[in-house]
């Protein structure tokens, strides 16, 4: 199967498409293989579900080789993209001879006539040309070529991707790509949220190398990167359960810290600090808190999580101030909206959901949480998600929304289908008893989420 055909076929599947980029070395990150066999690594990624692979063969800066490409191509059953600085027809011929079915042609590194020539020659010998862009002006050439496979590099290849580009480059450029082209976001993609951001902005797939190569659990991390739904498991009470969640591919890992009411999951700052520090890159730590502005800021400064969830009686004024302060520290804020109108009145000064959502949209809050667990009901295990409220918020919110409340193996599929929400938060449904996380329940939740048919 051709590279582009494999991608188009994969787009009809249940997961987002992530193209693993196999490179031995990064000028910015250093050694990435760390003694691993590239062929064994490629086989593992195919086993994880990768529909295609990308292999970097450039020798001097990225320590690749054509022999590595050939060995990988002869050992896997998926099409391969060769990434290198291609300049001649001979480069195309050796690409084909060594088993690749697609070739990278970079607008940044080729003159216009040179790129047009190589594009046409690639097609003649049966290679899919993958045309890489980086700035808006590149799309004039892409459209002139009629390119069907197009990439947006979030970093600058002319400085060997040592710059600090991010997925915002794809967000700003995706609309300029030809509508009939298969669009891939490339480079500087560290977690599933960035994959979803790029795809929601118009990309069809993401090419990811370093983040997957650095992950401890390659297969679980790759599959997590492909997941359309972000799973947060909350109520962790020890570092061992962080390792469990990471090994299974739980994207967001939460704990309850110094909560003002008595709950079974409550932790002191010192223990929460250990938990958040043990969450590796590519995953997100979250602390669930409540109390005064000063107490919340103190917890955030001590624990240093990726996100802070305001889940008590924080006013909108305090929420805005906390969110603005913590944004400077690169800590995101999740703000809960309770199902109770009385609780909404106390927290927001109004029970009108439209007004509440508009207030949150006008703040630095990064996510809204719809959760019946609040205030005096915070330890109640029998509360269920109000899907009507969730859909009302989802319909009008510009801020991403997360849902929680009684979600477990038996209902997670139905709840996701009813709401189409991309973020879910599970506490009791992930454990055998408060704080006792269940490997089998978390694994089953993930398997069910991955198997949801979105058609």
Short mmCIF file of C-alpha atoms in Angstrom, two decimals:
data_model
loop_
_atom_site.label_atom_id
_atom_site.label_comp_id
_atom_site.label_asym_id
_atom_site.label_seq_id
_atom_site.Cartn_x
_atom_site.Cartn_y
_atom_site.Cartn_z
CA UNK A 1 0.00 0.00 0.00
CA UNK A 2 1.17 3.53 -0.76
CA UNK A 3 1.95 5.90 2.09
CA UNK A 4 -0.86 8.36 1.31
CA UNK A 5 -3.40 5.57 0.81
CA UNK A 6 -2.52 4.10 4.21
CA UNK A 7 -3.07 7.49 5.85
CA UNK A 8 -6.42 8.00 4.15
CA UNK A 9 -7.55 4.56 5.20
CA UNK A 10 -6.45 5.19 8.79
CA UNK A 11 -8.45 8.43 8.88
CA UNK A 12 -11.62 6.33 8.82
CA UNK A 13 -10.57 4.66 12.09
CA UNK A 14 -11.46 5.25 15.73
CA UNK A 15 -8.30 7.11 16.73
CA UNK A 16 -6.39 10.19 15.71
CA UNK A 17 -3.53 9.46 13.35
CA UNK A 18 -0.04 9.82 14.76
CA UNK A 19 2.94 9.09 12.49
CA UNK A 20 5.90 7.97 14.63
CA UNK A 21 9.16 9.56 13.55
CA UNK A 22 12.14 7.27 14.10
CA UNK A 23 15.32 9.28 14.59
CA UNK A 24 18.45 8.29 16.43
CA UNK A 25 19.58 11.74 17.52
CA UNK A 26 18.23 15.27 17.85
CA UNK A 27 20.48 18.35 17.66
CA UNK A 28 18.31 19.80 20.44
CA UNK A 29 17.59 16.72 22.61
CA UNK A 30 20.67 14.56 22.00
CA UNK A 31 20.64 10.74 21.83
CA UNK A 32 17.09 9.45 21.45
CA UNK A 33 17.57 5.73 20.86
CA UNK A 34 19.60 5.20 24.04
CA UNK A 35 20.94 1.88 22.88
CA UNK A 36 17.66 0.55 21.50
CA UNK A 37 17.49 -1.30 18.20
CA UNK A 38 15.67 0.91 15.63
CA UNK A 39 14.18 -2.15 13.94
CA UNK A 40 12.75 -3.51 17.19
CA UNK A 41 11.44 -0.02 17.97
CA UNK A 42 9.73 0.16 14.56
CA UNK A 43 8.12 -3.23 15.10
CA UNK A 44 6.81 -2.13 18.49
CA UNK A 45 5.20 0.95 16.95
CA UNK A 46 3.55 -1.13 14.24
CA UNK A 47 2.25 -3.43 16.99
CA UNK A 48 0.92 -0.34 18.80
CA UNK A 49 -1.17 0.48 15.73
CA UNK A 50 0.94 2.91 13.69
CA UNK A 51 -0.47 2.87 10.11
CA UNK A 52 2.78 4.30 8.67
CA UNK A 53 6.25 5.18 9.90
CA UNK A 54 8.73 7.99 9.29
CA UNK A 55 12.49 7.31 9.31
CA UNK A 56 15.17 10.01 9.48
CA UNK A 57 18.19 8.96 7.42
CA UNK A 58 20.32 12.12 7.59
CA UNK A 59 23.71 11.05 8.95
CA UNK A 60 25.65 14.08 10.20
CA UNK A 61 23.12 15.85 12.44
CA UNK A 62 20.51 13.13 13.10
CA UNK A 63 22.77 10.01 12.99
CA UNK A 64 20.49 8.15 10.59
CA UNK A 65 21.38 6.01 7.59
CA UNK A 66 19.97 4.39 4.47
CA UNK A 67 20.90 0.99 5.87
CA UNK A 68 18.66 1.66 8.89
CA UNK A 69 15.84 2.59 6.53
CA UNK A 70 16.36 -0.60 4.54
CA UNK A 71 16.43 -2.78 7.68
CA UNK A 72 13.25 -1.21 9.03
CA UNK A 73 11.43 -1.39 5.68
CA UNK A 74 12.21 -5.09 5.35
CA UNK A 75 10.97 -5.80 8.89
CA UNK A 76 7.59 -4.03 9.02
CA UNK A 77 4.41 -4.18 6.93
CA UNK A 78 3.52 -0.49 6.87
CA UNK A 79 4.59 2.21 4.37
CA UNK A 80 7.55 4.40 5.29
CA UNK A 81 8.39 8.06 4.75
CA UNK A 82 12.07 8.88 4.33
CA UNK A 83 13.12 12.16 5.96
CA UNK A 84 16.37 13.70 4.80
CA UNK A 85 17.71 16.71 2.92
CA UNK A 86 16.80 15.59 -0.60
CA UNK A 87 18.33 17.44 -3.58
CA UNK A 88 18.77 15.06 -6.52
CA UNK A 89 16.95 12.47 -8.59
CA UNK A 90 19.49 9.96 -7.32
CA UNK A 91 18.28 10.66 -3.78
CA UNK A 92 14.79 9.67 -4.91
CA UNK A 93 15.99 6.48 -6.58
CA UNK A 94 17.92 5.32 -3.52
CA UNK A 95 14.90 6.15 -1.37
CA UNK A 96 12.78 3.79 -3.45
CA UNK A 97 15.50 1.13 -3.57
CA UNK A 98 15.83 1.09 0.22
CA UNK A 99 12.15 0.46 0.86
CA UNK A 100 10.49 3.83 1.47
CA UNK A 101 7.26 4.71 -0.30
CA UNK A 102 7.22 8.46 0.43
CA UNK A 103 9.84 11.19 0.39
CA UNK A 104 10.09 14.50 2.27
CA UNK A 105 10.57 17.63 0.14
CA UNK A 106 11.07 20.79 2.21
CA UNK A 107 10.10 24.23 0.92
CA UNK A 108 12.64 25.74 3.33
CA UNK A 109 15.52 23.81 1.80
CA UNK A 110 14.77 23.76 -1.93
CA UNK A 111 14.51 26.40 -4.63
CA UNK A 112 11.13 26.57 -6.36
CA UNK A 113 12.22 24.94 -9.63
CA UNK A 114 14.24 22.32 -7.76
CA UNK A 115 11.23 21.34 -5.65
CA UNK A 116 8.92 21.18 -8.67
CA UNK A 117 11.40 18.90 -10.48
CA UNK A 118 11.85 16.56 -7.53
CA UNK A 119 8.09 16.46 -6.91
CA UNK A 120 7.39 15.36 -10.47
CA UNK A 121 10.25 12.84 -10.52
CA UNK A 122 9.07 11.32 -7.23
CA UNK A 123 5.64 10.71 -8.72
CA UNK A 124 7.18 9.12 -11.82
CA UNK A 125 9.02 6.46 -9.81
CA UNK A 126 6.08 5.74 -7.50
CA UNK A 127 7.01 7.75 -4.41
CA UNK A 128 4.46 9.91 -2.58
CA UNK A 129 6.04 13.39 -2.27
CA UNK A 130 5.44 14.88 1.19
CA UNK A 131 5.76 18.66 0.78
CA UNK A 132 6.76 20.39 4.02
CA UNK A 133 5.83 24.02 4.71
CA UNK A 134 6.72 26.39 7.54
CA UNK A 135 5.33 29.80 6.55
CA UNK A 136 2.21 31.03 4.76
CA UNK A 137 4.07 31.83 1.52
CA UNK A 138 4.98 28.14 1.08
CA UNK A 139 1.36 27.31 0.31
CA UNK A 140 1.53 29.18 -3.01
CA UNK A 141 3.93 26.51 -4.26
CA UNK A 142 1.93 23.72 -2.60
CA UNK A 143 -1.16 24.78 -4.54
CA UNK A 144 0.77 25.20 -7.78
CA UNK A 145 2.06 21.63 -7.44
CA UNK A 146 -1.37 20.25 -6.61
CA UNK A 147 0.29 18.52 -3.66
CA UNK A 148 -1.84 15.83 -2.04
CA UNK A 149 0.38 15.21 1.02
CA UNK A 150 1.39 18.36 2.89
CA UNK A 151 3.15 19.00 6.19
CA UNK A 152 3.41 22.04 8.43
CA UNK A 153 6.64 22.05 10.43
CA UNK A 154 6.12 23.83 13.72
CA UNK A 155 9.87 24.37 13.97
CA UNK A 156 12.45 25.78 11.58
CA UNK A 157 14.40 23.00 9.87
CA UNK A 158 17.01 25.52 8.65
CA UNK A 159 18.25 25.77 12.24
CA UNK A 160 17.88 21.98 12.65
CA UNK A 161 14.66 22.41 14.68
CA UNK A 162 16.53 23.87 17.65
CA UNK A 163 13.97 26.67 17.97
CA UNK A 164 11.02 26.54 20.36
CA UNK A 165 8.19 26.31 17.85
CA UNK A 166 4.87 24.85 18.92
CA UNK A 167 1.61 23.60 17.48
CA UNK A 168 0.32 27.18 17.20
CA UNK A 169 2.13 27.35 13.85
CA UNK A 170 -0.19 24.64 12.54
CA UNK A 171 -3.22 26.34 14.09
CA UNK A 172 -2.41 29.57 12.24
CA UNK A 173 -1.51 27.97 8.89
CA UNK A 174 -3.86 24.99 8.50
CA UNK A 175 -6.58 27.00 6.75
CA UNK A 176 -4.17 27.85 3.89
CA UNK A 177 -3.66 24.20 2.92
CA UNK A 178 -5.52 22.88 -0.14
CA UNK A 179 -8.83 21.34 0.92
CA UNK A 180 -8.12 18.08 -0.92
CA UNK A 181 -4.65 17.65 0.58
CA UNK A 182 -3.87 15.33 3.50
CA UNK A 183 -2.38 17.71 6.07
CA UNK A 184 0.17 16.66 8.71
CA UNK A 185 1.40 18.73 11.64
CA UNK A 186 5.08 18.09 12.43
CA UNK A 187 7.55 18.70 15.25
CA UNK A 188 7.31 20.07 18.78
CA UNK A 189 4.28 17.95 19.64
CA UNK A 190 4.64 16.77 23.21
CA UNK A 191 1.28 15.40 24.31
CA UNK A 192 -2.17 14.24 23.13
CA UNK A 193 -3.70 17.66 23.78
CA UNK A 194 -1.43 19.19 21.15
CA UNK A 195 -2.33 16.43 18.69
CA UNK A 196 -6.03 17.15 19.21
CA UNK A 197 -5.47 20.91 18.97
CA UNK A 198 -3.79 20.53 15.58
CA UNK A 199 -6.42 18.11 14.28
CA UNK A 200 -9.28 20.29 15.51
CA UNK A 201 -7.61 23.15 13.60
CA UNK A 202 -7.60 21.25 10.32
CA UNK A 203 -4.69 18.80 10.34
CA UNK A 204 -5.45 15.20 9.41
CA UNK A 205 -2.55 13.67 11.32
CA UNK A 206 0.44 14.48 13.52
CA UNK A 207 4.04 13.41 13.01
CA UNK A 208 5.69 12.90 16.41
CA UNK A 209 9.21 11.78 17.14
CA UNK A 210 10.97 12.96 20.29
CA UNK A 211 8.03 12.70 22.69
CA UNK A 212 7.43 9.05 21.80
CA UNK A 213 11.12 8.22 21.76
CA UNK A 214 11.56 9.66 25.27
CA UNK A 215 8.53 7.87 26.76
CA UNK A 216 9.18 5.05 29.20
CA UNK A 217 6.21 2.99 27.99
CA UNK A 218 6.41 3.34 24.21
CA UNK A 219 3.29 1.40 23.22
CA UNK A 220 1.02 2.92 25.89
CA UNK A 221 2.31 6.44 25.21
CA UNK A 222 1.85 6.10 21.45
CA UNK A 223 -1.71 4.86 21.87
CA UNK A 224 -2.42 7.68 24.33
CA UNK A 225 -1.19 10.19 21.72
CA UNK A 226 -3.74 8.76 19.26
CA UNK A 227 -6.67 8.88 21.69
CA UNK A 228 -9.53 11.22 20.75
CA UNK A 229 -10.66 11.37 24.39
CA UNK A 230 -8.55 12.75 27.23
CA UNK A 231 -8.89 10.57 30.33
CA UNK A 232 -8.18 12.07 33.73
CA UNK A 233 -7.93 9.69 36.68
CA UNK A 234 -8.29 11.59 39.92
CA UNK A 235 -7.90 10.78 43.61
CA UNK A 236 -4.41 9.27 43.46
CA UNK A 237 -2.79 8.90 46.86
CA UNK A 238 0.68 7.51 46.16
CA UNK A 239 3.51 7.53 43.64
CA UNK A 240 2.97 3.85 42.82
CA UNK A 241 -0.42 4.66 41.32
CA UNK A 242 1.17 7.39 39.19
CA UNK A 243 3.39 4.71 37.69
CA UNK A 244 0.31 2.51 37.13
CA UNK A 245 -1.53 5.30 35.32
CA UNK A 246 1.50 6.21 33.21
CA UNK A 247 2.08 2.59 32.21
CA UNK A 248 -1.53 2.27 31.07
CA UNK A 249 -1.59 5.54 29.14
CA UNK A 250 -3.68 7.80 31.39
CA UNK A 251 -3.13 11.30 30.04
CA UNK A 252 -4.05 13.36 33.11
CA UNK A 253 -3.28 12.36 36.67
CA UNK A 254 -4.96 14.09 39.60
CA UNK A 255 -4.84 14.25 43.38
CA UNK A 256 -6.84 16.11 46.04
CA UNK A 257 -4.78 18.52 48.15
CA UNK A 258 -5.65 20.24 51.44
CA UNK A 259 -9.35 20.24 50.57
CA UNK A 260 -11.42 22.22 53.12
CA UNK A 261 -13.92 19.40 53.65
CA UNK A 262 -13.32 15.83 54.81
CA UNK A 263 -12.86 13.56 51.79
CA UNK A 264 -11.18 10.14 51.63
CA UNK A 265 -8.63 11.23 49.01
CA UNK A 266 -7.27 14.30 50.80
CA UNK A 267 -3.48 14.66 50.85
CA UNK A 268 -1.07 17.04 52.58
CA UNK A 269 1.00 19.30 50.38
CA UNK A 270 4.17 17.25 50.90
CA UNK A 271 2.64 14.05 49.52
CA UNK A 272 0.91 15.84 46.64
CA UNK A 273 4.25 17.40 45.74
CA UNK A 274 5.82 13.93 45.42
CA UNK A 275 2.93 12.72 43.27
CA UNK A 276 3.04 15.67 40.86
CA UNK A 277 6.83 15.52 40.62
CA UNK A 278 6.60 11.87 39.54
CA UNK A 279 4.29 12.61 36.58
CA UNK A 280 6.58 12.49 33.52
CA UNK A 281 6.73 14.78 30.51
CA UNK A 282 3.91 14.17 28.07
CA UNK A 283 1.37 13.60 30.84
CA UNK A 284 -0.40 16.25 32.93
CA UNK A 285 -0.57 16.48 36.71
CA UNK A 286 -3.56 18.13 38.36
CA UNK A 287 -4.37 19.15 41.93
CA UNK A 288 -7.96 19.46 43.13
CA UNK A 289 -8.17 22.26 45.67
CA UNK A 290 -10.57 24.54 47.50
CA UNK A 291 -10.34 27.49 49.85
CA UNK A 292 -9.12 31.04 49.85
CA UNK A 293 -7.14 32.63 47.06
CA UNK A 294 -4.03 32.70 49.26
CA UNK A 295 -4.35 29.01 50.20
CA UNK A 296 -4.81 27.95 46.58
CA UNK A 297 -1.87 29.98 45.34
CA UNK A 298 0.30 28.58 48.11
CA UNK A 299 -0.61 25.00 47.16
CA UNK A 300 0.11 25.71 43.49
CA UNK A 301 3.47 27.30 44.26
CA UNK A 302 4.48 24.42 46.53
CA UNK A 303 3.18 21.46 44.50
CA UNK A 304 3.75 22.90 41.00
CA UNK A 305 1.16 20.82 39.11
CA UNK A 306 0.34 21.19 35.43
CA UNK A 307 -3.18 22.25 36.32
CA UNK A 308 -5.16 23.36 39.38
CA UNK A 309 -8.83 22.43 39.68
CA UNK A 310 -10.92 24.93 41.64
CA UNK A 311 -13.63 22.78 43.15
CA UNK A 312 -15.10 24.47 46.19
CA UNK A 313 -16.79 27.88 46.54
CA UNK A 314 -14.30 30.12 44.78
CA UNK A 315 -15.96 33.27 43.43
CA UNK A 316 -15.56 34.27 39.81
CA UNK A 317 -13.48 37.27 40.91
CA UNK A 318 -11.05 35.01 42.80
CA UNK A 319 -11.06 32.51 39.93
CA UNK A 320 -10.04 35.19 37.44
CA UNK A 321 -7.26 36.44 39.67
CA UNK A 322 -5.93 32.96 40.43
CA UNK A 323 -6.03 31.99 36.75
CA UNK A 324 -4.19 35.14 35.67
CA UNK A 325 -1.48 34.69 38.31
CA UNK A 326 -0.91 30.98 37.66
CA UNK A 327 -0.89 31.38 33.88
CA UNK A 328 2.40 33.24 34.32
CA UNK A 329 3.73 30.11 36.04
CA UNK A 330 2.42 27.94 33.17
CA UNK A 331 -0.15 26.34 35.46
CA UNK A 332 -3.62 25.97 33.93
CA UNK A 333 -6.91 26.39 35.79
CA UNK A 334 -9.93 24.08 35.66
CA UNK A 335 -13.09 25.66 37.08
CA UNK A 336 -15.99 23.48 38.18
CA UNK A 337 -19.63 24.33 37.49
CA UNK A 338 -21.89 22.51 39.95
CA UNK A 339 -25.22 21.00 38.93
CA UNK A 340 -27.02 22.80 41.80
CA UNK A 341 -28.50 26.22 41.00
CA UNK A 342 -28.03 27.18 44.67
CA UNK A 343 -24.33 26.37 44.48
CA UNK A 344 -24.02 28.31 41.22
CA UNK A 345 -25.63 31.35 42.84
CA UNK A 346 -23.18 31.18 45.72
CA UNK A 347 -20.18 30.78 43.43
CA UNK A 348 -21.03 32.95 40.43
CA UNK A 349 -23.80 35.22 41.68
CA UNK A 350 -26.18 33.77 39.11
CA UNK A 351 -27.79 30.47 38.26
CA UNK A 352 -27.97 31.20 34.53
CA UNK A 353 -25.63 28.79 32.74
CA UNK A 354 -25.15 31.00 29.68
CA UNK A 355 -24.01 33.88 31.89
CA UNK A 356 -21.69 31.63 33.90
CA UNK A 357 -20.05 30.21 30.78
CA UNK A 358 -19.56 33.68 29.30
CA UNK A 359 -17.86 34.81 32.51
CA UNK A 360 -15.49 31.86 32.38
CA UNK A 361 -14.83 32.40 28.65
CA UNK A 362 -13.72 35.93 29.50
CA UNK A 363 -11.14 34.70 32.00
CA UNK A 364 -7.81 32.85 31.76
CA UNK A 365 -9.49 29.58 32.84
CA UNK A 366 -8.31 26.77 30.54
CA UNK A 367 -11.09 24.26 31.15
CA UNK A 368 -14.60 23.98 32.57
CA UNK A 369 -15.55 20.94 34.65
CA UNK A 370 -19.17 19.79 34.85
CA UNK A 371 -19.37 17.78 38.07
CA UNK A 372 -22.25 17.04 40.47
CA UNK A 373 -19.67 16.43 43.22
CA UNK A 374 -19.49 19.74 45.05
CA UNK A 375 -19.62 21.32 48.51
CA UNK A 376 -21.54 19.20 51.00
CA UNK A 377 -21.91 16.47 48.34
CA UNK A 378 -18.20 16.21 47.65
CA UNK A 379 -17.82 12.75 49.25
CA UNK A 380 -21.06 11.36 47.80
CA UNK A 381 -20.27 8.38 45.58
CA UNK A 382 -23.78 8.05 44.10
CA UNK A 383 -23.89 11.33 42.16
CA UNK A 384 -24.38 11.10 38.39
CA UNK A 385 -23.38 13.43 35.60
CA UNK A 386 -26.13 15.77 34.41
CA UNK A 387 -25.73 15.17 30.65
CA UNK A 388 -28.31 17.86 29.85
CA UNK A 389 -26.24 20.46 31.72
CA UNK A 390 -23.06 19.17 30.09
CA UNK A 391 -24.54 19.50 26.61
CA UNK A 392 -25.81 23.00 27.39
CA UNK A 393 -22.32 24.10 28.40
CA UNK A 394 -20.64 22.29 25.50
CA UNK A 395 -22.96 24.03 23.04
CA UNK A 396 -21.93 27.54 24.06
CA UNK A 397 -18.49 27.32 25.63
CA UNK A 398 -15.37 28.59 23.87
CA UNK A 399 -13.39 27.08 26.74
CA UNK A 400 -12.71 23.31 26.61
CA UNK A 401 -15.10 21.27 28.78
CA UNK A 402 -14.50 18.19 30.95
CA UNK A 403 -17.23 16.00 32.40
CA UNK A 404 -17.32 14.00 35.64
CA UNK A 405 -19.77 12.24 37.92
CA UNK A 406 -20.37 8.52 38.25
CA UNK A 407 -18.41 7.65 35.08
CA UNK A 408 -17.30 4.02 34.99
CA UNK A 409 -16.83 1.02 32.70
CA UNK A 410 -20.56 0.43 32.35
CA UNK A 411 -21.56 3.90 31.19
CA UNK A 412 -18.49 5.68 29.77
CA UNK A 413 -19.28 4.79 26.16
CA UNK A 414 -22.89 6.02 26.36
CA UNK A 415 -21.88 9.23 28.17
CA UNK A 416 -19.25 10.10 25.56
CA UNK A 417 -21.69 9.41 22.72
CA UNK A 418 -24.41 11.52 24.36
CA UNK A 419 -22.14 14.50 25.00
CA UNK A 420 -19.35 14.10 22.40
CA UNK A 421 -17.10 15.56 25.10
CA UNK A 422 -13.35 15.12 24.52
CA UNK A 423 -12.37 15.23 28.22
CA UNK A 424 -13.57 12.92 30.99
CA UNK A 425 -12.69 12.77 34.68
CA UNK A 426 -13.00 9.51 36.61
CA UNK A 427 -12.48 8.95 40.33
CA UNK A 428 -14.63 6.23 41.92
CA UNK A 429 -14.93 4.45 38.58
CA UNK A 430 -11.16 3.87 38.60
CA UNK A 431 -10.85 2.28 42.02
CA UNK A 432 -11.91 -0.63 44.21
CA UNK A 433 -12.16 1.62 47.30
CA UNK A 434 -11.40 5.31 47.92
CA UNK A 435 -7.76 5.81 46.96
CA UNK A 436 -7.23 2.17 45.92
CA UNK A 437 -6.77 2.42 42.17
CA UNK A 438 -7.70 -0.61 40.09
CA UNK A 439 -5.47 -1.60 37.19
CA UNK A 440 -8.24 -3.66 35.59
CA UNK A 441 -10.84 -0.87 35.83
CA UNK A 442 -8.52 1.76 34.37
CA UNK A 443 -7.44 -0.60 31.61
CA UNK A 444 -11.06 -1.44 30.78
CA UNK A 445 -11.98 2.26 30.69
CA UNK A 446 -9.19 2.92 28.21
CA UNK A 447 -10.12 -0.04 26.02
CA UNK A 448 -13.75 1.07 25.90
CA UNK A 449 -12.79 4.66 25.08
CA UNK A 450 -10.48 3.50 22.30
CA UNK A 451 -13.20 1.31 20.81
CA UNK A 452 -15.88 4.01 20.52
CA UNK A 453 -17.13 4.32 16.95
CA UNK A 454 -17.37 8.02 16.08
CA UNK A 455 -19.23 7.54 12.80
#
